[in-house]
Coordinates of C-alpha atoms in Angstrom, one line a residue:
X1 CA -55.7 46.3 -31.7
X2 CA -58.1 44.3 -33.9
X3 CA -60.2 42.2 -31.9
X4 CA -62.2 39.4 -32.4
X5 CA -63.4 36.6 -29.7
X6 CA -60.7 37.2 -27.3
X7 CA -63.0 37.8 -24.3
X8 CA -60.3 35.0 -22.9
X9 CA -57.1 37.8 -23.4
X10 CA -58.6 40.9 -24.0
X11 CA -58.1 42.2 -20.5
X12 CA -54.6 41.0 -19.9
X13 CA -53.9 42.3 -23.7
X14 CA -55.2 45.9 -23.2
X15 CA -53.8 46.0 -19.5
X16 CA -49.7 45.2 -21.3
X17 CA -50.6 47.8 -23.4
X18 CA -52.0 50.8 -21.4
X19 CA -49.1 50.1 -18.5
X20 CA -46.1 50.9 -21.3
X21 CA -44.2 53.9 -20.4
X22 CA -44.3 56.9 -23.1
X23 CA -42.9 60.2 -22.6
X24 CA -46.2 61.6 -24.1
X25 CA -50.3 60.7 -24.5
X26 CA -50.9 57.5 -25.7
X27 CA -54.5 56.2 -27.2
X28 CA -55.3 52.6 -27.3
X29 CA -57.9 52.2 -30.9
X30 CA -59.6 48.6 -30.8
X31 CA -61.0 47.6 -33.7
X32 CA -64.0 45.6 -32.9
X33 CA -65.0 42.5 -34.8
X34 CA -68.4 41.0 -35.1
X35 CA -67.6 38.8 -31.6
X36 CA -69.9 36.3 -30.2
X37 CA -68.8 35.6 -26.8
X38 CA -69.1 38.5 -25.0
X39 CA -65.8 40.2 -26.4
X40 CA -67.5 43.6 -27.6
X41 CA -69.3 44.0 -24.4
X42 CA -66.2 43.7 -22.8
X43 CA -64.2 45.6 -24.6
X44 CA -66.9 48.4 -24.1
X45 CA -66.8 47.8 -20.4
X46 CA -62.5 49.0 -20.2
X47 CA -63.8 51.7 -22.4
X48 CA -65.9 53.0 -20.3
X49 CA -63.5 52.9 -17.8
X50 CA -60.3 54.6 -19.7
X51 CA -60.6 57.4 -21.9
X52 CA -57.4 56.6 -23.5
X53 CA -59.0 53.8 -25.5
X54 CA -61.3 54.5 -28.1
X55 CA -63.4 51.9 -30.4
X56 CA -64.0 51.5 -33.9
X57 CA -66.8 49.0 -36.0
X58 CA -64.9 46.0 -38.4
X59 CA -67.8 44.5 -39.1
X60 CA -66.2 42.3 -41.8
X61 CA -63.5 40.9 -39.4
X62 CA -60.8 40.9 -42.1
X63 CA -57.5 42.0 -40.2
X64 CA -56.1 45.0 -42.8
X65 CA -59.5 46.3 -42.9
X66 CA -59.8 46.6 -39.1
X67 CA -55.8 47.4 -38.9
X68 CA -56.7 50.5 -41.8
X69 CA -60.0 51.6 -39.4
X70 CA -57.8 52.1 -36.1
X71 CA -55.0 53.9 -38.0
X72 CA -57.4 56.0 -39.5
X73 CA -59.1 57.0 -36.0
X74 CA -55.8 57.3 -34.3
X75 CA -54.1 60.9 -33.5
X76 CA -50.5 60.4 -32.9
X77 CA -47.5 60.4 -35.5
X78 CA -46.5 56.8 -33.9
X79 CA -48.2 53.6 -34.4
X80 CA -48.0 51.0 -32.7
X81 CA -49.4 47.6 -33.8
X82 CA -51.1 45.3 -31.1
X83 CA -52.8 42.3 -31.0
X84 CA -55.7 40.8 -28.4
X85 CA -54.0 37.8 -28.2
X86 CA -50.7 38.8 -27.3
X87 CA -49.3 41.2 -24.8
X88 CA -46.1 43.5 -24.5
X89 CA -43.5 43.2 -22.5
X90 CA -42.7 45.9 -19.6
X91 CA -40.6 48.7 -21.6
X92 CA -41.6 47.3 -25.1
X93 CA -42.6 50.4 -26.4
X94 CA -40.2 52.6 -24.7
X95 CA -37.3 51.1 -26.2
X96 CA -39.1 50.6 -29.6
X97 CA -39.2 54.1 -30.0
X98 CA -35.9 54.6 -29.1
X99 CA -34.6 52.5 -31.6
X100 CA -37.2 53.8 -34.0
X101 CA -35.4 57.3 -33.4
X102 CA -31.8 56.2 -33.3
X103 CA -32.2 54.0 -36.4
X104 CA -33.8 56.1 -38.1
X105 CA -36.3 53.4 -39.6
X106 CA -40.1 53.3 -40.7
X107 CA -41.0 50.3 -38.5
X108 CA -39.5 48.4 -35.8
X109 CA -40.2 45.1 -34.5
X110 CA -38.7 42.2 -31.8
X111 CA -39.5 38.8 -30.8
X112 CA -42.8 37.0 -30.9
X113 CA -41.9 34.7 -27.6
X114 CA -45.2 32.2 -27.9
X115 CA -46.5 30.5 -24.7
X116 CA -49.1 27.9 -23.6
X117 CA -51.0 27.0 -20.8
X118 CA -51.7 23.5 -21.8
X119 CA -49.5 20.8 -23.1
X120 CA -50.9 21.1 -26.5
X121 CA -50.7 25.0 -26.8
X122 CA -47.2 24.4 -25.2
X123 CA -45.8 22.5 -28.0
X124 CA -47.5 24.7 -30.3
X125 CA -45.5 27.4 -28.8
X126 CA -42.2 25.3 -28.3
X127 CA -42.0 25.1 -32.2
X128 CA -43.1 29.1 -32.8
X129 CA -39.9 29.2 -30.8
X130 CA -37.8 26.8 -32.4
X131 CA -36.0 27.1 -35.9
X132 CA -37.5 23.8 -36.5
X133 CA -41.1 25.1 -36.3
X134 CA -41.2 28.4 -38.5
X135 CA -38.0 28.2 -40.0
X136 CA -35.7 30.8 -38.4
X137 CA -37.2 33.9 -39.1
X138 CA -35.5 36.8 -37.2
X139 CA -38.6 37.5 -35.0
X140 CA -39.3 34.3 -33.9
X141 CA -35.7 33.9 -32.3
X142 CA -32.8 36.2 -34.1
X143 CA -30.4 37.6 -31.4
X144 CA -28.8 40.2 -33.3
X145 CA -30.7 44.1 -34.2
X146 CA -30.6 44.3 -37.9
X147 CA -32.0 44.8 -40.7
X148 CA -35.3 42.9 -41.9
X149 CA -37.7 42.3 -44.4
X150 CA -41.4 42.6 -42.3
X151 CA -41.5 43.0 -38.5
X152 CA -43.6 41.1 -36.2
X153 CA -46.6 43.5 -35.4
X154 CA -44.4 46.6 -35.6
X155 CA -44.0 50.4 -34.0
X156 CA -44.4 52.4 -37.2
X157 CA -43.9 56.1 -37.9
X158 CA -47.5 57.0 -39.5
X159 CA -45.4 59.6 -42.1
X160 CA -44.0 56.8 -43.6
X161 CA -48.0 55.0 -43.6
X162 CA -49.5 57.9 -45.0
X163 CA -47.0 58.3 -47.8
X164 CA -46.7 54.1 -49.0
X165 CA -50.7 53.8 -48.3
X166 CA -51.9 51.5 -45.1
X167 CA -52.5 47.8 -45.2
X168 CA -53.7 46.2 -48.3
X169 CA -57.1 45.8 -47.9
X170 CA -57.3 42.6 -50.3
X171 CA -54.7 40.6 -48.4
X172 CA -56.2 38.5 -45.2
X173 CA -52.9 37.1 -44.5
X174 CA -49.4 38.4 -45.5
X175 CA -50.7 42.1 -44.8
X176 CA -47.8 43.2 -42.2
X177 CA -45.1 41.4 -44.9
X178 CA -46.7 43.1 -47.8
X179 CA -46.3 46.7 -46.3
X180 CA -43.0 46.3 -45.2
X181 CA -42.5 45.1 -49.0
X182 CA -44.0 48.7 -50.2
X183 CA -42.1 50.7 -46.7
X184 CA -38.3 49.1 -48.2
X185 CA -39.0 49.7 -51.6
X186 CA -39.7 53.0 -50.6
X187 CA -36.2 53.8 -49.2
X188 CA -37.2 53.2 -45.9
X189 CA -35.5 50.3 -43.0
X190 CA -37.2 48.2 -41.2
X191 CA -35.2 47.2 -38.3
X192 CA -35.6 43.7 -36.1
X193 CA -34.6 44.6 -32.0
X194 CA -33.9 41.5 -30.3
X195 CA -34.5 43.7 -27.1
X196 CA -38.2 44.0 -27.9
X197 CA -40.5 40.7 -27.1
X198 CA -44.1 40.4 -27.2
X199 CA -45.9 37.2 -25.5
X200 CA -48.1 35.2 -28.1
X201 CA -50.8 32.8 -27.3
X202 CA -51.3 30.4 -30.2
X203 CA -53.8 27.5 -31.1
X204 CA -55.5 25.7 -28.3
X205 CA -56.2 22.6 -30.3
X206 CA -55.5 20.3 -33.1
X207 CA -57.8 21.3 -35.5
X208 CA -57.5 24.9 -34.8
X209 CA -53.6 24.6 -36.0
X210 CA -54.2 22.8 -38.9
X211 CA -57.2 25.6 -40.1
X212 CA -55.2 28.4 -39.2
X213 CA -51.4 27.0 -41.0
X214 CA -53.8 25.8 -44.4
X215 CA -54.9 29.0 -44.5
X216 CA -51.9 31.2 -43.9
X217 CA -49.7 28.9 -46.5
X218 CA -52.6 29.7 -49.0
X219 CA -52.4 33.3 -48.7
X220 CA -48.1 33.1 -48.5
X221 CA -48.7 31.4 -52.0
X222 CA -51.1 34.5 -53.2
X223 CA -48.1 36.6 -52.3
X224 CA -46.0 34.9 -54.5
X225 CA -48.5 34.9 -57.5
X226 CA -48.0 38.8 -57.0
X227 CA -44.4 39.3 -56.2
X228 CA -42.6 36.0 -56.9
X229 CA -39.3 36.3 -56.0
X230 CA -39.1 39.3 -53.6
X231 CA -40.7 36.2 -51.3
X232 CA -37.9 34.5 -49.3
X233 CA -36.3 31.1 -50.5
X234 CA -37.1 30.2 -47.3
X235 CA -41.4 30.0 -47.5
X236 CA -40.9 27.5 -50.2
X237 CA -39.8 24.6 -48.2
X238 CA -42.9 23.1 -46.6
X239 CA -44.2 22.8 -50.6
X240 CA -41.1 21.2 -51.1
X241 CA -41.8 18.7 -48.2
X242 CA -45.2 18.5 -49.1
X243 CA -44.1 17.3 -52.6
X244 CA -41.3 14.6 -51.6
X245 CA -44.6 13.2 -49.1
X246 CA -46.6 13.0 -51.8
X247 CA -43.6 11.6 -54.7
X248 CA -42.8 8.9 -51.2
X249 CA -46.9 8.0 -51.5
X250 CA -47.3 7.5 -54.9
X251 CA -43.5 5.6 -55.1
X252 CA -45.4 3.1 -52.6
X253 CA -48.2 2.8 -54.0
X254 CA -47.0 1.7 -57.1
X255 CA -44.6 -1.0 -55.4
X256 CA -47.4 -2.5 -54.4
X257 CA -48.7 -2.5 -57.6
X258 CA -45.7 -4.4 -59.1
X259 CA -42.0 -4.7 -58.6
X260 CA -39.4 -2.7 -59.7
X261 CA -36.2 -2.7 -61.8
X262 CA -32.9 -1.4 -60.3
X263 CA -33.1 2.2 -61.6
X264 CA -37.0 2.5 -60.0
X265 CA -35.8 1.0 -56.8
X266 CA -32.7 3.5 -56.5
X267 CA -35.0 6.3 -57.6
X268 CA -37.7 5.4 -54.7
X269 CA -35.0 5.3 -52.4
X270 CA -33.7 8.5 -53.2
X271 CA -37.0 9.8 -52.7
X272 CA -37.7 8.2 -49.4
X273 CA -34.6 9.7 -48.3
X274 CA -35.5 13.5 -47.6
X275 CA -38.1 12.1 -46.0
X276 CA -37.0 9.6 -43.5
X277 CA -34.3 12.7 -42.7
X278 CA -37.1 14.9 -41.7
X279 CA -39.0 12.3 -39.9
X280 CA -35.6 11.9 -37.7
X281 CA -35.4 15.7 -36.8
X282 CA -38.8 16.0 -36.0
X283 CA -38.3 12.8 -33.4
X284 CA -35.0 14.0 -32.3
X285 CA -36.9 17.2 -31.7
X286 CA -39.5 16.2 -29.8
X287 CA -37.1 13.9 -27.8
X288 CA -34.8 16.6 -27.1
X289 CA -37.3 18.9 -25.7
X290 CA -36.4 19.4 -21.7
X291 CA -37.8 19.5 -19.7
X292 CA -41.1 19.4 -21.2
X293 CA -43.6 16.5 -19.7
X294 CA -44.2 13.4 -22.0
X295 CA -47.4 14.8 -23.5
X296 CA -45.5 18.1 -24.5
X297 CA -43.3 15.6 -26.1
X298 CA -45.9 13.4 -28.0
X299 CA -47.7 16.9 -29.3
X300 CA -44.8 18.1 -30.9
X301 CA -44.4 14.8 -33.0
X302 CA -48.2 16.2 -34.5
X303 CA -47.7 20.0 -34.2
X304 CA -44.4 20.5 -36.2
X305 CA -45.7 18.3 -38.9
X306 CA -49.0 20.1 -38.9
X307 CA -47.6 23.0 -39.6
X308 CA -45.3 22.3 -42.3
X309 CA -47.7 19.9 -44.5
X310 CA -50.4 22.3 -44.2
X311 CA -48.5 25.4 -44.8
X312 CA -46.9 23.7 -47.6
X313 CA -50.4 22.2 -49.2
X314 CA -52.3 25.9 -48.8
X315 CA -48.8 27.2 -50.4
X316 CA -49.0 24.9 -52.9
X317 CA -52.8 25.7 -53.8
X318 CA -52.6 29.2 -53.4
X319 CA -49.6 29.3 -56.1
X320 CA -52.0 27.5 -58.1
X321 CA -55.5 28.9 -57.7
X322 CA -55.0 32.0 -55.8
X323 CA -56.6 32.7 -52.5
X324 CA -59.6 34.1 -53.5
X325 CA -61.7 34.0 -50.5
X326 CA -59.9 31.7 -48.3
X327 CA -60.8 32.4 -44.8
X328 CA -58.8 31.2 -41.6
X329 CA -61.7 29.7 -39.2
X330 CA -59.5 28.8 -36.4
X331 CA -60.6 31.1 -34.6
X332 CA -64.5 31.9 -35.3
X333 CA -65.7 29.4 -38.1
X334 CA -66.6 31.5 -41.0
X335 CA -64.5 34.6 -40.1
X336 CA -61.4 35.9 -40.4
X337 CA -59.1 36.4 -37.8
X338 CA -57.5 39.6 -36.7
X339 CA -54.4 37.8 -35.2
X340 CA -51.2 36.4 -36.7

């Protein structure tokens, strides 16, 4: 579990974890980040008090590095991945390693089943859930076990980790999609369980959202400078959106700027269309949502766009420039963040 300001979820994180039921031992390695509200100390407090739970430095914060560091300190020929900022489900692990074993596969993952407390983190989660939101993937709603191309954190078989190499260490977002890249091409499945859930706490606020999504679209787009089309068809359609938003823009602008003749006004119209369409479903959405409270409602009208134009732009500028050093703050401003 890489950890980083989570003093809020930390305890409830780590108590989800230690209360699975395993036919055998069972260590709990937290990778501690440089936190600055009182997360390390607390994390040393439940150490103190479990011996099953044993601590490792990240001092850099970057999520593969601190991911690599537990792995590396852990004993057992299973990993499971954690985060401090979600919790598993009663059983979780139990019937993830069944399935590991009956399946025969390297890694298995379920559901991400995000939740808020407030109407904004509400909405945030509401579109996690939804197709709508992040596009379908199997963990954030598929019904059916089969299988997949990454897993949502994942209950590995450390064999399989030793033998494809750990997280890439130059990757601060993408790194869990990445190594399920190397653990298929490798012969190996990666299977999706519908069974399995895990409870995710996302963004509290606005700005958060928008840093976290601009950041994560960036590094999506470094992933496709370095594997192009073993990315799904899927990630590029918040670029698309982005670049019908901006063709709409520059159409209007230069209507202002002078009329046009039949062709340019059929053109502009055909541009306007995709996005009046999406404009549409993202108010039908938001209307249809039940029985969320009106301010549930009104969020979603600014969360799903959020998270598509700023996906699409860091896609869009990652494909161009790379990600270099690009950073999601949303969670401690100049830091990584360990979390998804």
């Amino acid at each position: 579990m890489p950890v980083l300001n989570e003093r809020d979820y930390l305890e409830r994180a780590v108590a989800s974890t230690l209360a699975q039921e395993v036919d055998g031992p069972v260590e709990l390695v937290l990778a501690l980040g440089p936190s600055s509200d009182g997360t390390t100390e607390l994390a040393r407090a439940i150490a103190a008090g479990d011996d099953r739970i044993a601590l490792v430095d990240n001092p850099d914060a970057d999520i593969p590095v601190g991911l690599n560091a537990a792995i590396r300190a852990s004993r057992f020929p299973t990993i499971v991945r954690v985060d401090a900022h979600s919790e598993l489900t009663p059983g979780y692990t139990k019937r993830a390693l069944a399935t590991l074993d009956r399946t025969r596969a390297a890694n298995v993952g379920g559901v991400m089943r995000a939740d808020g407390r407030a109407p904004f983190q509400r909405a945030v989660a509401a579109a996690y859930n939804s197709p709508i939101g992040l596009g379908g993937g199997a963990y954030h709603g598929g019904t059916e076990e089969t299988d997949a191309e990454s897993a949502y954190l994942g209950v590995m078989r450390r064999s399989v980790l030793d033998e494809v190499g750990l997280f890439d260490e130059t990757l601060r977002r993408g790194e869990d999609w990445e190594l399920n890249l190397r653990i298929r091409a490798a012969g190996y499945r990666v299977i999706f369980d519908p069974a399995l859930s895990v409870t995710y706490w996302p963004r509290e606020s606005w700005s958060r959202l928008l840093r976290q999504f601009l950041a994560t679209g960036r590094w999506r787009g470094e992933l496709v400078r370095r594997y192009g089309a073993r990315n799904s068809a899927r990630f590029f359609a918040p670029p698309a959106l982005v670049g019908f938003i901006a063709a709409a823009a520059g159409t209007g602008l230069l209507r202002i700027a002078g009329p046009f003749s039949r062709a340019g006004t059929l053109l502009a119209g055909a541009i306007l269309i995709p996005v009046a369409l999406y404009a549409i479903v993202v108010a039908a959405y938001a209307v249809a949502r039940r029985p969320a409270s009106l301010r549930e409602r009104l969020w979603s009208i600014a969360v799903i766009p959020t998270m598509h134009i700023a996906w699409g732009a860091g896609f869009i500028a990652g494909v161009a420039r790379g990600a270099r050093d690009t950073i999601d703050t949303s969670r401690l401003d100049g830091r990584n963040t360990p979390l998804p």
